[in-house]
Amino acid sequence: MVRVGSLIIYGPPKIGKTEWCAGIPNATFIATEDGTRFIPGVNVVRVETWENLITEVERLVADSKNDSIIIDTFDQAYLFCVDFICKKYKIEHLNDLKFGKGSGLVSNEVIR
């Protein structure tokens, strides 16, 4: 059986969010930052772009050994997405697209 759900853990830096998630059995971290390198014994895939993140999520979803996928941190993943949209539309800033279109494109991409 496949269960799909989302959980957002939010808090100030260095409060233990990553360490808490490290206790989730059969979880894989998609690391956008270096926080997981300080926690031994976790399965980690490092990414540096939105395209890498999407590829790894798709690969991990297809791999039945992963019960949970943890994106750490999502704020950095969001910035990867902004960069992806800016490059795709050949703009320097999301506001370069009129009427909030840039922000809408990022929102749609993140939801996808």
The first five atom37 places (N, CA, C, CB, O) and aatype in JSON, in Angstrom:
{
  "aatype": [12, 19, 1, 19, 7, 15, 10, 9, 9, 18, 7, 14, 14, 11, 9, 7, 11, 16, 6, 17, 4, 0, 7, 9, 14, 2, 0, 16, 13, 9, 0, 16, 6, 3, 7, 16, 1, 13, 9, 14, 7, 19, 2, 19, 19, 1, 19, 6, 16, 17, 6, 2, 10, 9, 16, 6, 19, 6, 1, 10, 19, 0, 3, 15, 11, 2, 3, 15, 9, 9, 9, 3, 16, 13, 3, 5, 0, 18, 10, 13, 4, 19, 3, 13, 9, 4, 11, 11, 18, 11, 9, 6, 8, 10, 2, 3, 10, 11, 13, 7, 11, 7, 15, 7, 10, 19, 15, 2, 6, 19, 9, 1],
  "atom_mask": [
    [1, 1, 1, 1, 1],
    [1, 1, 1, 1, 1],
    [1, 1, 1, 1, 1],
    [1, 1, 1, 1, 1],
    [1, 1, 1, 0, 1],
    [1, 1, 1, 1, 1],
    [1, 1, 1, 1, 1],
    [1, 1, 1, 1, 1],
    [1, 1, 1, 1, 1],
    [1, 1, 1, 1, 1],
    [1, 1, 1, 0, 1],
    [1, 1, 1, 1, 1],
    [1, 1, 1, 1, 1],
    [1, 1, 1, 1, 1],
    [1, 1, 1, 1, 1],
    [1, 1, 1, 0, 1],
    [1, 1, 1, 1, 1],
    [1, 1, 1, 1, 1],
    [1, 1, 1, 1, 1],
    [1, 1, 1, 1, 1],
    [1, 1, 1, 1, 1],
    [1, 1, 1, 1, 1],
    [1, 1, 1, 0, 1],
    [1, 1, 1, 1, 1],
    [1, 1, 1, 1, 1],
    [1, 1, 1, 1, 1],
    [1, 1, 1, 1, 1],
    [1, 1, 1, 1, 1],
    [1, 1, 1, 1, 1],
    [1, 1, 1, 1, 1],
    [1, 1, 1, 1, 1],
    [1, 1, 1, 1, 1],
    [1, 1, 1, 1, 1],
    [1, 1, 1, 1, 1],
    [1, 1, 1, 0, 1],
    [1, 1, 1, 1, 1],
    [1, 1, 1, 1, 1],
    [1, 1, 1, 1, 1],
    [1, 1, 1, 1, 1],
    [1, 1, 1, 1, 1],
    [1, 1, 1, 0, 1],
    [1, 1, 1, 1, 1],
    [1, 1, 1, 1, 1],
    [1, 1, 1, 1, 1],
    [1, 1, 1, 1, 1],
    [1, 1, 1, 1, 1],
    [1, 1, 1, 1, 1],
    [1, 1, 1, 1, 1],
    [1, 1, 1, 1, 1],
    [1, 1, 1, 1, 1],
    [1, 1, 1, 1, 1],
    [1, 1, 1, 1, 1],
    [1, 1, 1, 1, 1],
    [1, 1, 1, 1, 1],
    [1, 1, 1, 1, 1],
    [1, 1, 1, 1, 1],
    [1, 1, 1, 1, 1],
    [1, 1, 1, 1, 1],
    [1, 1, 1, 1, 1],
    [1, 1, 1, 1, 1],
    [1, 1, 1, 1, 1],
    [1, 1, 1, 1, 1],
    [1, 1, 1, 1, 1],
    [1, 1, 1, 1, 1],
    [1, 1, 1, 1, 1],
    [1, 1, 1, 1, 1],
    [1, 1, 1, 1, 1],
    [1, 1, 1, 1, 1],
    [1, 1, 1, 1, 1],
    [1, 1, 1, 1, 1],
    [1, 1, 1, 1, 1],
    [1, 1, 1, 1, 1],
    [1, 1, 1, 1, 1],
    [1, 1, 1, 1, 1],
    [1, 1, 1, 1, 1],
    [1, 1, 1, 1, 1],
    [1, 1, 1, 1, 1],
    [1, 1, 1, 1, 1],
    [1, 1, 1, 1, 1],
    [1, 1, 1, 1, 1],
    [1, 1, 1, 1, 1],
    [1, 1, 1, 1, 1],
    [1, 1, 1, 1, 1],
    [1, 1, 1, 1, 1],
    [1, 1, 1, 1, 1],
    [1, 1, 1, 1, 1],
    [1, 1, 1, 1, 1],
    [1, 1, 1, 1, 1],
    [1, 1, 1, 1, 1],
    [1, 1, 1, 1, 1],
    [1, 1, 1, 1, 1],
    [1, 1, 1, 1, 1],
    [1, 1, 1, 1, 1],
    [1, 1, 1, 1, 1],
    [1, 1, 1, 1, 1],
    [1, 1, 1, 1, 1],
    [1, 1, 1, 1, 1],
    [1, 1, 1, 1, 1],
    [1, 1, 1, 1, 1],
    [1, 1, 1, 0, 1],
    [1, 1, 1, 1, 1],
    [1, 1, 1, 0, 1],
    [1, 1, 1, 1, 1],
    [1, 1, 1, 0, 1],
    [1, 1, 1, 1, 1],
    [1, 1, 1, 1, 1],
    [1, 1, 1, 1, 1],
    [1, 1, 1, 1, 1],
    [1, 1, 1, 1, 1],
    [1, 1, 1, 1, 1],
    [1, 1, 1, 1, 1],
    [1, 1, 1, 1, 1]
  ],
  "atom_positions": [
    [[0.84, -1.18, 0.0], [0.0, 0.0, 0.0], [0.89, 1.24, 0.0], [-0.96, 0.0, 1.22], [1.9, 1.29, 0.71]],
    [[0.53, 2.23, -0.78], [1.26, 3.48, -0.85], [0.46, 4.53, -0.1], [1.51, 3.91, -2.32], [-0.72, 4.74, -0.35]],
    [[1.14, 5.2, 0.83], [0.52, 6.3, 1.55], [1.26, 7.56, 1.17], [0.55, 6.07, 3.09], [2.49, 7.59, 1.14]],
    [[0.53, 8.59, 0.9], [1.14, 9.86, 0.54], [0.65, 10.9, 1.52], [0.81, 10.26, -0.93], [-0.55, 11.0, 1.8]],
    [[1.57, 11.67, 2.03], [1.22, 12.74, 2.94], [2.37, 13.7, 3.05], [0.0, 0.0, 0.0], [3.47, 13.43, 2.56]],
    [[2.12, 14.8, 3.66], [3.16, 15.8, 3.86], [3.16, 16.26, 5.3], [2.96, 17.0, 2.91], [2.12, 16.33, 5.96]],
    [[4.34, 16.56, 5.76], [4.51, 17.11, 7.1], [5.55, 18.2, 7.0], [4.93, 16.01, 8.14], [6.63, 17.98, 6.45]],
    [[5.24, 19.35, 7.51], [6.2, 20.45, 7.53], [6.64, 20.66, 8.97], [5.59, 21.76, 6.92], [5.82, 20.83, 9.87]],
    [[7.95, 20.63, 9.16], [8.51, 20.91, 10.48], [9.22, 22.25, 10.36], [9.5, 19.76, 10.97], [10.15, 22.41, 9.58]],
    [[8.76, 23.19, 11.14], [9.26, 24.56, 11.05], [9.77, 24.99, 12.42], [8.16, 25.52, 10.54], [9.15, 24.7, 13.44]],
    [[10.89, 25.68, 12.44], [11.41, 26.21, 13.68], [12.69, 26.96, 13.44], [0.0, 0.0, 0.0], [13.23, 26.95, 12.33]],
    [[13.19, 27.61, 14.47], [14.43, 28.38, 14.32], [15.62, 27.47, 14.04], [14.69, 29.23, 15.57], [15.57, 26.27, 14.33]],
    [[16.7, 28.03, 13.49], [17.89, 27.23, 13.21], [18.44, 26.56, 14.47], [18.96, 28.1, 12.58], [18.37, 27.11, 15.57]],
    [[18.99, 25.37, 14.28], [19.71, 24.63, 15.33], [18.82, 24.18, 16.49], [20.83, 25.47, 15.86], [19.31, 23.99, 17.6]],
    [[17.54, 24.01, 16.24], [16.64, 23.57, 17.31], [16.51, 22.04, 17.33], [15.26, 24.21, 17.14], [16.04, 21.47, 18.31]],
    [[16.94, 21.37, 16.23], [16.91, 19.92, 16.19], [15.94, 19.31, 15.2], [0.0, 0.0, 0.0], [15.6, 18.14, 15.33]],
    [[15.5, 20.07, 14.23], [14.54, 19.56, 13.24], [15.13, 18.4, 12.45], [14.11, 20.68, 12.28], [14.5, 17.35, 12.3]],
    [[16.34, 18.59, 11.94], [16.99, 17.54, 11.15], [17.27, 16.32, 12.0], [18.3, 18.05, 10.53], [17.06, 15.19, 11.57]],
    [[17.74, 16.53, 13.2], [18.04, 15.41, 14.1], [16.76, 14.63, 14.42], [18.69, 15.91, 15.4], [16.79, 13.4, 14.48]],
    [[15.66, 15.32, 14.63], [14.39, 14.65, 14.89], [13.99, 13.79, 13.7], [13.29, 15.68, 15.22], [13.58, 12.64, 13.86]],
    [[14.11, 14.35, 12.49], [13.75, 13.61, 11.27], [14.67, 12.41, 11.05], [13.81, 14.53, 10.05], [14.26, 11.42, 10.44]],
    [[15.9, 12.49, 11.54], [16.84, 11.38, 11.38], [16.34, 10.13, 12.1], [18.22, 11.77, 11.92], [16.8, 9.03, 11.8]],
    [[15.42, 10.27, 13.02], [14.86, 9.14, 13.73], [13.73, 8.44, 12.99], [0.0, 0.0, 0.0], [13.22, 7.42, 13.47]],
    [[13.34, 8.95, 11.85], [12.26, 8.34, 11.06], [12.84, 7.13, 10.33], [11.63, 9.37, 10.05], [13.8, 7.27, 9.57]],
    [[12.28, 5.94, 10.54], [12.81, 4.73, 9.88], [12.68, 4.79, 8.36], [12.09, 3.5, 10.41], [11.72, 5.33, 7.82]],
    [[13.67, 4.21, 7.68], [13.67, 4.09, 6.22], [13.46, 5.41, 5.5], [12.61, 3.12, 5.79], [12.8, 5.47, 4.46]],
    [[14.02, 6.46, 6.05], [13.89, 7.79, 5.45], [15.16, 8.14, 4.68], [13.6, 8.86, 6.52], [16.26, 7.71, 5.03]],
    [[14.98, 8.91, 3.63], [16.1, 9.45, 2.88], [15.99, 10.96, 2.87], [16.14, 8.88, 1.42], [14.93, 11.51, 2.57]],
    [[17.08, 11.62, 3.21], [17.15, 13.07, 3.17], [17.58, 13.51, 1.78], [18.11, 13.61, 4.24], [18.54, 12.98, 1.23]],
    [[16.88, 14.47, 1.22], [17.39, 15.2, 0.07], [17.91, 16.5, 0.66], [16.27, 15.44, -1.06], [17.15, 17.38, 1.05]],
    [[19.23, 16.6, 0.71], [19.88, 17.71, 1.4], [20.19, 18.84, 0.44], [21.16, 17.25, 2.08], [20.9, 18.66, -0.55]],
    [[19.66, 20.01, 0.74], [19.97, 21.2, -0.03], [21.03, 22.04, 0.67], [18.7, 22.03, -0.27], [21.55, 22.99, 0.1]],
    [[21.34, 21.67, 1.91], [22.34, 22.34, 2.73], [23.16, 21.26, 3.43], [21.69, 23.33, 3.76], [22.91, 20.07, 3.25]],
    [[24.13, 21.67, 4.24], [25.06, 20.73, 4.87], [24.63, 20.2, 6.24], [26.37, 21.38, 5.01], [25.4, 19.48, 6.87]],
    [[23.44, 20.53, 6.73], [23.05, 20.14, 8.08], [23.1, 18.65, 8.36], [0.0, 0.0, 0.0], [23.4, 18.24, 9.49]],
    [[22.82, 17.82, 7.37], [22.78, 16.38, 7.59], [24.17, 15.77, 7.76], [22.07, 15.7, 6.45], [24.29, 14.65, 8.26]],
    [[25.22, 16.47, 7.35], [26.56, 15.88, 7.46], [26.99, 15.71, 8.91], [27.57, 16.74, 6.73], [27.93, 14.97, 9.19]],
    [[26.32, 16.37, 9.83], [26.65, 16.26, 11.25], [25.87, 15.14, 11.95], [26.37, 17.58, 11.94], [26.07, 14.91, 13.14]],
    [[25.02, 14.45, 11.23], [24.21, 13.39, 11.83], [24.61, 12.06, 11.2], [22.68, 13.67, 11.63], [24.36, 11.82, 10.02]],
    [[25.24, 11.19, 12.0], [25.71, 9.92, 11.44], [24.56, 8.95, 11.16], [26.71, 9.26, 12.39], [23.53, 8.98, 11.83]],
    [[24.77, 8.11, 10.15], [23.84, 7.01, 9.91], [22.58, 7.34, 9.15], [0.0, 0.0, 0.0], [21.67, 6.52, 9.1]],
    [[22.5, 8.53, 8.55], [21.3, 8.84, 7.77], [21.6, 8.66, 6.29], [20.8, 10.28, 8.07], [22.72, 8.88, 5.84]],
    [[20.59, 8.27, 5.56], [20.71, 8.13, 4.11], [20.49, 9.52, 3.5], [19.68, 7.09, 3.55], [19.43, 10.11, 3.65]],
    [[21.51, 10.02, 2.8], [21.47, 11.39, 2.29], [21.82, 11.43, 0.81], [22.43, 12.28, 3.08], [22.76, 10.78, 0.36]],
    [[21.03, 12.21, 0.07], [21.32, 12.53, -1.32], [21.46, 14.05, -1.36], [20.19, 12.0, -2.32], [20.54, 14.77, -0.97]],
    [[22.58, 14.54, -1.82], [22.81, 15.99, -1.89], [22.4, 16.51, -3.26], [24.29, 16.33, -1.6], [22.7, 15.9, -4.29]],
    [[21.71, 17.65, -3.27], [21.31, 18.28, -4.52], [21.71, 19.76, -4.49], [19.78, 18.13, -4.75], [21.84, 20.37, -3.43]],
    [[21.91, 20.31, -5.68], [22.32, 21.71, -5.77], [21.47, 22.51, -6.75], [23.77, 21.8, -6.17], [21.69, 23.71, -6.94]],
    [[20.5, 21.85, -7.38], [19.61, 22.55, -8.32], [18.21, 21.97, -8.2], [20.13, 22.43, -9.78], [18.01, 20.88, -7.65]],
    [[17.24, 22.7, -8.72], [15.86, 22.22, -8.73], [15.73, 20.97, -9.58], [14.91, 23.32, -9.26], [15.03, 20.03, -9.22]],
    [[16.43, 20.96, -10.72], [16.37, 19.8, -11.6], [16.9, 18.55, -10.89], [17.17, 20.06, -12.88], [16.32, 17.47, -11.01]],
    [[18.01, 18.7, -10.14], [18.55, 17.57, -9.37], [17.54, 17.1, -8.33], [19.87, 17.96, -8.68], [17.35, 15.9, -8.14]],
    [[16.9, 18.04, -7.66], [15.93, 17.7, -6.61], [14.78, 16.9, -7.2], [15.4, 18.97, -5.92], [14.39, 15.87, -6.65]],
    [[14.23, 17.35, -8.32], [13.11, 16.66, -8.95], [13.52, 15.25, -9.38], [12.6, 17.45, -10.17], [12.78, 14.29, -9.17]],
    [[14.71, 15.13, -9.97], [15.21, 13.82, -10.39], [15.33, 12.86, -9.21], [16.57, 13.96, -11.08], [14.94, 11.7, -9.31]],
    [[15.86, 13.36, -8.1], [16.03, 12.51, -6.92], [14.7, 12.15, -6.28], [16.91, 13.21, -5.9], [14.53, 11.01, -5.84]],
    [[13.76, 13.06, -6.22], [12.44, 12.74, -5.68], [11.79, 11.64, -6.52], [11.52, 14.01, -5.64], [11.26, 10.68, -5.98]],
    [[11.84, 11.78, -7.83], [11.25, 10.77, -8.71], [11.93, 9.41, -8.53], [11.35, 11.21, -10.18], [11.26, 8.38, -8.5]],
    [[13.25, 9.41, -8.4], [13.99, 8.17, -8.21], [13.63, 7.53, -6.88], [15.5, 8.42, -8.29], [13.4, 6.32, -6.81]],
    [[13.57, 8.32, -5.82], [13.27, 7.78, -4.49], [11.83, 7.29, -4.38], [13.53, 8.83, -3.43], [11.57, 6.29, -3.71]],
    [[10.91, 7.97, -5.03], [9.51, 7.53, -5.01], [9.39, 6.16, -5.69], [8.6, 8.55, -5.72], [8.63, 5.31, -5.24]],
    [[10.15, 5.96, -6.76], [10.11, 4.68, -7.48], [10.8, 3.55, -6.7], [10.78, 4.83, -8.85], [10.54, 2.38, -6.95]],
    [[11.67, 3.9, -5.76], [12.43, 2.91, -4.98], [11.62, 2.54, -3.73], [13.84, 3.47, -4.58], [11.41, 3.38, -2.86]],
    [[11.18, 1.31, -3.66], [10.3, 0.88, -2.57], [10.99, 0.82, -1.21], [9.73, -0.47, -2.88], [10.32, 0.58, -0.21]],
    [[12.3, 1.03, -1.15], [13.02, 0.98, 0.14], [12.84, 2.26, 0.95], [14.5, 0.74, -0.1], [13.18, 2.28, 2.14]],
    [[12.34, 3.31, 0.35], [12.2, 4.59, 1.03], [10.78, 4.8, 1.5], [12.63, 5.73, 0.11], [9.86, 4.95, 0.69]],
    [[10.59, 4.81, 2.82], [9.26, 5.06, 3.37], [8.98, 6.56, 3.45], [9.13, 4.43, 4.75], [7.82, 6.98, 3.36]],
    [[10.04, 7.36, 3.61], [9.88, 8.81, 3.76], [10.99, 9.53, 3.02], [9.86, 9.22, 5.25], [12.14, 9.07, 2.99]],
    [[10.64, 10.65, 2.43], [11.6, 11.52, 1.77], [11.56, 12.85, 2.51], [11.3, 11.68, 0.23], [10.5, 13.47, 2.64]],
    [[12.71, 13.28, 2.97], [12.8, 14.52, 3.74], [13.61, 15.53, 2.95], [13.43, 14.26, 5.15], [14.78, 15.28, 2.64]],
    [[13.02, 16.66, 2.63], [13.75, 17.73, 1.95], [14.24, 18.69, 3.03], [12.86, 18.47, 0.88], [13.44, 19.31, 3.74]],
    [[15.55, 18.79, 3.14], [16.17, 19.57, 4.23], [17.23, 20.5, 3.63], [16.81, 18.62, 5.31], [18.33, 20.04, 3.33]],
    [[16.94, 21.71, 3.48], [15.79, 22.48, 3.91], [14.94, 22.87, 2.7], [16.23, 23.72, 4.69], [15.44, 23.0, 1.58]],
    [[13.65, 23.07, 2.95], [12.78, 23.42, 1.84], [12.96, 24.87, 1.42], [11.34, 23.17, 2.2], [12.75, 25.2, 0.26]],
    [[13.36, 25.74, 2.35], [13.56, 27.14, 1.95], [14.66, 27.24, 0.89], [13.9, 28.01, 3.17], [14.55, 28.06, -0.02]],
    [[15.7, 26.43, 1.01], [16.75, 26.42, -0.01], [16.23, 25.77, -1.3], [18.0, 25.68, 0.52], [16.56, 26.22, -2.4]],
    [[15.42, 24.73, -1.17], [14.82, 24.1, -2.35], [13.96, 25.12, -3.1], [13.98, 22.86, -1.93], [13.96, 25.15, -4.33]],
    [[13.23, 25.93, -2.37], [12.4, 26.98, -2.98], [13.27, 27.94, -3.79], [11.61, 27.75, -1.91], [12.91, 28.33, -4.9]],
    [[14.42, 28.32, -3.23], [15.34, 29.21, -3.96], [15.87, 28.53, -5.22], [16.5, 29.63, -3.05], [16.06, 29.18, -6.24]],
    [[16.12, 27.22, -5.14], [16.51, 26.47, -6.34], [15.41, 26.59, -7.41], [16.77, 24.97, -5.99], [15.71, 26.76, -8.6]],
    [[14.15, 26.5, -6.98], [13.03, 26.59, -7.91], [12.95, 27.98, -8.53], [11.71, 26.25, -7.19], [12.72, 28.11, -9.73]],
    [[13.14, 29.01, -7.72], [13.14, 30.38, -8.25], [14.22, 30.52, -9.31], [13.36, 31.42, -7.11], [13.97, 31.08, -10.38]],
    [[15.41, 30.02, -9.02], [16.52, 30.07, -9.98], [16.16, 29.32, -11.27], [17.79, 29.48, -9.35], [16.44, 29.8, -12.37]],
    [[15.54, 28.16, -11.12], [15.11, 27.35, -12.28], [14.15, 28.14, -13.16], [14.44, 26.04, -11.8], [14.31, 28.18, -14.38]],
    [[13.14, 28.78, -12.55], [12.16, 29.55, -13.31], [12.82, 30.75, -13.99], [11.01, 30.02, -12.39], [12.53, 31.05, -15.14]],
    [[13.71, 31.44, -13.28], [14.39, 32.59, -13.88], [15.22, 32.18, -15.09], [15.29, 33.27, -12.84], [15.21, 32.86, -16.11]],
    [[15.92, 31.07, -14.98], [16.72, 30.59, -16.12], [15.81, 30.15, -17.27], [17.63, 29.43, -15.68], [16.08, 30.44, -18.44]],
    [[14.75, 29.44, -16.93], [13.83, 28.93, -17.96], [13.22, 30.07, -18.77], [12.73, 28.1, -17.32], [13.07, 29.95, -19.99]],
    [[12.86, 31.16, -18.11], [12.21, 32.28, -18.78], [13.18, 33.42, -19.11], [11.09, 32.81, -17.92], [12.77, 34.49, -19.56]],
    [[14.47, 33.18, -18.89], [15.54, 34.13, -19.21], [15.28, 35.5, -18.6], [15.69, 34.26, -20.73], [15.31, 36.53, -19.26]],
    [[15.02, 35.46, -17.28], [14.81, 36.69, -16.53], [15.78, 36.72, -15.35], [13.33, 36.8, -16.03], [16.32, 35.69, -14.96]],
    [[15.99, 37.91, -14.8], [16.88, 38.03, -13.65], [16.12, 37.93, -12.33], [17.64, 39.36, -13.7], [16.69, 37.51, -11.32]],
    [[14.87, 38.3, -12.34], [14.06, 38.32, -11.12], [12.63, 37.95, -11.48], [14.12, 39.72, -10.42], [12.17, 38.23, -12.59]],
    [[11.93, 37.32, -10.55], [10.54, 36.92, -10.8], [9.66, 38.09, -11.19], [9.95, 36.24, -9.58], [8.72, 37.94, -11.97]],
    [[9.96, 39.26, -10.66], [9.15, 40.45, -10.97], [9.34, 40.95, -12.4], [9.47, 41.56, -10.0], [8.63, 41.84, -12.84]],
    [[10.31, 40.38, -13.12], [10.49, 40.75, -14.52], [9.34, 40.25, -15.38], [11.81, 40.19, -15.04], [9.15, 40.74, -16.5]],
    [[8.57, 39.3, -14.89], [7.36, 38.84, -15.58], [6.18, 39.61, -14.98], [7.16, 37.27, -15.44], [6.05, 39.7, -13.76]],
    [[5.34, 40.14, -15.82], [4.26, 41.03, -15.38], [3.18, 40.31, -14.58], [3.64, 41.69, -16.57], [2.97, 39.11, -14.71]],
    [[2.52, 41.09, -13.75], [1.31, 40.7, -13.03], [1.5, 39.49, -12.11], [0.23, 40.42, -14.01], [0.58, 38.69, -11.95]],
    [[2.67, 39.35, -11.52], [2.91, 38.26, -10.59], [3.07, 36.9, -11.23], [0.0, 0.0, 0.0], [3.02, 35.88, -10.55]],
    [[3.26, 36.89, -12.55], [3.37, 35.62, -13.26], [4.56, 34.79, -12.76], [3.51, 35.87, -14.76], [4.46, 33.57, -12.66]],
    [[5.67, 35.46, -12.44], [6.86, 34.73, -11.97], [6.58, 33.96, -10.69], [0.0, 0.0, 0.0], [6.95, 32.79, -10.57]],
    [[5.95, 34.61, -9.74], [5.61, 33.93, -8.47], [4.64, 32.8, -8.71], [5.02, 34.93, -7.47], [4.73, 31.74, -8.07]],
    [[3.7, 33.01, -9.62], [2.75, 31.95, -9.95], [3.43, 30.75, -10.58], [0.0, 0.0, 0.0], [3.07, 29.61, -10.28]],
    [[4.41, 31.0, -11.44], [5.15, 29.9, -12.06], [5.93, 29.1, -11.03], [6.1, 30.44, -13.13], [5.99, 27.87, -11.1]],
    [[6.51, 29.8, -10.06], [7.24, 29.1, -8.99], [6.27, 28.27, -8.16], [8.0, 30.11, -8.08], [6.54, 27.11, -7.87]],
    [[5.15, 28.85, -7.79], [4.15, 28.13, -6.99], [3.68, 26.87, -7.72], [2.95, 29.04, -6.67], [3.59, 25.79, -7.12]],
    [[3.38, 27.0, -9.0], [2.93, 25.84, -9.78], [4.01, 24.78, -9.86], [2.53, 26.27, -11.19], [3.72, 23.58, -9.77]],
    [[5.25, 25.19, -10.03], [6.36, 24.23, -10.12], [6.56, 23.5, -8.79], [7.67, 24.95, -10.54], [6.78, 22.29, -8.77]],
    [[6.49, 24.22, -7.69], [6.65, 23.59, -6.37], [5.53, 22.59, -6.13], [6.68, 24.65, -5.24], [5.78, 21.49, -5.64]],
    [[4.31, 22.95, -6.47], [3.18, 22.05, -6.27], [3.3, 20.81, -7.15], [1.86, 22.77, -6.56], [2.92, 19.72, -6.75]],
    [[3.83, 20.99, -8.36], [4.02, 19.85, -9.25], [4.91, 18.82, -8.62], [4.61, 20.29, -10.58], [5.18, 17.78, -9.23]]
  ]
}
